[in-house]
Coordinates of C-alpha atoms in Angstrom, one line a residue:
I131 CA -8.8 -0.7 -7.6
H132 CA -12.2 0.8 -6.2
V133 CA -10.4 2.6 -3.4
L134 CA -7.3 3.8 -5.5
R135 CA -9.7 5.2 -8.0
N136 CA -11.7 6.9 -5.2
M137 CA -8.3 8.3 -4.0
G138 CA -7.7 9.9 -7.8
G139 CA -5.5 6.9 -9.1
N140 CA -5.3 6.7 -12.8
L141 CA -5.8 3.1 -13.4
E142 CA -7.2 1.4 -16.7
L143 CA -8.6 -2.1 -17.0
L144 CA -7.5 -3.7 -20.3
N145 CA -7.8 -7.3 -21.8
I146 CA -10.8 -7.9 -19.3
R147 CA -11.4 -11.7 -19.3
T148 CA -12.4 -14.7 -17.1
V149 CA -9.8 -17.2 -15.8
N150 CA -10.9 -20.1 -13.8
G151 CA -14.1 -18.5 -13.0
E152 CA -12.5 -15.3 -11.9
K153 CA -12.6 -11.8 -13.6
V154 CA -9.1 -10.7 -14.3
A155 CA -7.5 -8.0 -16.4
D156 CA -4.2 -6.4 -17.4
I157 CA -3.9 -2.8 -15.5
R158 CA -2.4 0.2 -16.8
V159 CA -1.3 2.7 -14.0
K160 CA -0.4 6.2 -14.7
S161 CA 1.2 8.6 -12.5
S162 CA -1.5 10.6 -10.4
I163 CA -1.8 12.5 -7.2
L164 CA -3.9 10.5 -4.7
N165 CA -6.4 12.2 -1.9
G166 CA -7.2 10.9 1.0
T167 CA -10.4 9.0 1.5
L168 CA -12.7 6.7 3.8
V169 CA -12.3 3.2 3.4
S170 CA -15.1 1.4 5.5
G171 CA -18.3 -0.9 5.3
D172 CA -19.1 -3.6 2.6
I173 CA -15.8 -3.0 0.7
I174 CA -13.6 -3.9 3.8
P175 CA -14.2 -7.9 3.6
T176 CA -12.9 -7.5 -0.1
L177 CA -9.8 -5.8 1.0
I178 CA -8.4 -7.7 3.9
D179 CA -5.2 -8.5 2.0
E180 CA -4.9 -5.2 0.3
I181 CA -5.1 -2.9 3.4
P182 CA -1.2 -2.8 3.9
A183 CA -0.8 -1.7 0.2
I184 CA -3.5 0.9 0.7
A185 CA -2.0 2.2 3.9
V186 CA 1.0 2.8 1.8
A187 CA -0.8 4.4 -0.8
A188 CA -2.4 6.7 1.7
A189 CA 0.8 7.5 3.4
F190 CA 1.8 9.3 -0.1
A191 CA -1.4 10.9 -0.5
N192 CA -2.9 14.4 0.0
G193 CA -5.0 14.6 3.2
I194 CA -6.3 12.1 5.6
T195 CA -7.4 8.6 4.8
T196 CA -9.4 6.6 7.3
I197 CA -9.9 3.0 7.5
K198 CA -12.4 1.6 9.5
D199 CA -14.6 -1.4 10.1
A200 CA -11.2 -3.5 9.7
A201 CA -10.9 -5.1 13.1
E202 CA -10.4 -8.7 11.3
L203 CA -7.0 -7.4 10.4
K204 CA -5.7 -7.9 14.1
V205 CA -6.3 -11.7 13.9
K206 CA -5.0 -12.6 10.6
E207 CA -1.4 -14.1 10.5
T208 CA -0.1 -10.9 11.7
N209 CA -1.7 -7.8 13.2
R210 CA -1.7 -5.8 10.1
I211 CA -3.0 -2.7 11.6
D212 CA -0.3 -2.7 14.4
A213 CA 2.4 -3.7 11.7
M214 CA 1.4 -1.0 9.1
V215 CA 1.2 1.6 11.9
T216 CA 4.5 0.8 13.6
E217 CA 6.5 0.4 10.3
L218 CA 5.0 3.4 8.2
S219 CA 5.7 5.3 11.6
K220 CA 9.5 4.6 11.0
M221 CA 9.3 6.6 8.0
G222 CA 7.9 9.7 9.9
S223 CA 4.3 8.8 8.5
P224 CA 1.6 10.5 11.0
I225 CA -0.6 7.3 11.4
K226 CA -2.4 6.3 14.1
P227 CA -4.3 3.0 15.0
T228 CA -8.0 3.0 15.9
E229 CA -10.1 0.3 17.5
D230 CA -11.0 -1.1 14.0
G231 CA -8.5 0.4 11.6
M232 CA -6.3 3.5 11.3
I233 CA -6.0 7.1 10.3
I234 CA -3.2 8.0 8.0
T235 CA -2.4 11.7 7.3
G236 CA -0.6 11.7 3.7
C237 CA 2.9 13.5 3.3
Q238 CA 2.0 15.1 -0.1
I239 CA 1.5 18.7 1.3
T240 CA 3.5 20.9 -1.2
N241 CA 4.5 24.4 -1.2
N242 CA 4.3 27.0 -4.2
D243 CA 6.6 25.0 -6.4
N244 CA 5.0 21.6 -5.6
T245 CA 7.8 20.0 -3.9
I246 CA 7.1 17.9 -0.9
I247 CA 7.5 19.7 2.4
E248 CA 8.1 16.8 4.6
P249 CA 9.1 13.7 2.6
L250 CA 8.8 10.2 4.4
I251 CA 12.4 9.1 5.2
G252 CA 13.8 5.7 4.6
A253 CA 13.8 3.2 7.4
T254 CA 14.8 -0.5 8.6
F255 CA 11.7 -2.4 8.4
E256 CA 10.2 -5.6 9.9
T257 CA 7.9 -7.9 7.8
Y258 CA 6.4 -9.7 10.5
H259 CA 6.9 -12.9 8.1
D260 CA 3.8 -11.6 6.2
H261 CA 4.5 -11.2 2.4
R262 CA 1.8 -8.7 1.7
I263 CA 3.4 -6.3 4.4
A264 CA 6.9 -6.9 3.0
M265 CA 5.8 -6.1 -0.6
S266 CA 3.8 -3.0 0.6
L267 CA 7.0 -1.6 2.6
T268 CA 9.1 -2.4 -0.2
I269 CA 6.7 0.1 -2.3
A270 CA 6.9 2.6 0.5
A271 CA 10.7 2.5 0.5
L272 CA 10.8 3.4 -3.2
G273 CA 8.9 6.6 -2.1
A274 CA 11.2 7.6 0.7
S275 CA 13.9 10.4 0.6
T276 CA 16.6 8.2 2.0
P277 CA 17.6 4.4 1.6
S278 CA 15.5 1.5 3.5
T279 CA 16.4 -1.9 4.5
I280 CA 13.6 -4.4 4.3
L281 CA 14.1 -7.4 7.0
G282 CA 12.9 -10.9 6.3
S283 CA 11.9 -10.0 2.6
S284 CA 12.6 -13.4 1.6
C285 CA 8.8 -14.2 2.9
I286 CA 7.7 -12.6 -0.5
D287 CA 8.5 -15.7 -2.5
I288 CA 5.5 -17.4 -0.7
S289 CA 3.4 -15.4 -3.2
Y290 CA 5.2 -13.7 -5.9
P291 CA 9.0 -14.9 -6.3
D292 CA 9.7 -12.5 -9.2
F293 CA 8.4 -9.4 -7.2
F294 CA 12.1 -7.9 -7.0
S295 CA 13.1 -8.4 -10.6
D296 CA 9.6 -7.2 -11.8
I297 CA 10.2 -4.0 -9.6
A298 CA 13.6 -3.5 -11.1
S299 CA 12.5 -3.8 -14.6
L300 CA 9.8 -1.2 -14.1
S301 CA 12.2 1.1 -12.4
R302 CA 14.5 0.8 -15.5
G303 CA 11.4 1.6 -17.9
N304 CA 11.1 -2.1 -19.2

């Protein structure tokens, strides 16, 4: 939430409450133009599981997003840095790994009539059996200019069995 807000994301927290000792809320998200940002330092340990989603948001933003101080991502179940660089590159995203993160140049460069000059294209994605990568790449696929295929997407069932039906209901406006 903090990173997306720093990128210009329009997020509103509603019904803030504590459940089982953790702060939770409903989140209302409105369409917004995201801008590149720097993600580093003390916030990184709180984002280890969210970095794949942040990388996708950065791929669709204006400008450059730099993620650093995230070397721990290389030693999770999957090397999430290499995985996201490999998979987003398939879409034509100018993304490159660094020693402790990645640099992502967003595709939202527009011409005078506000159309995207070089949209990201669909691809056939590997999930690396990582549900976070699979969900992030599914969202990336929704923004692509051509269809995509997500191989091994059943790993999403580990954490969010209703993910695809929820995404489908959102796209129908429910």
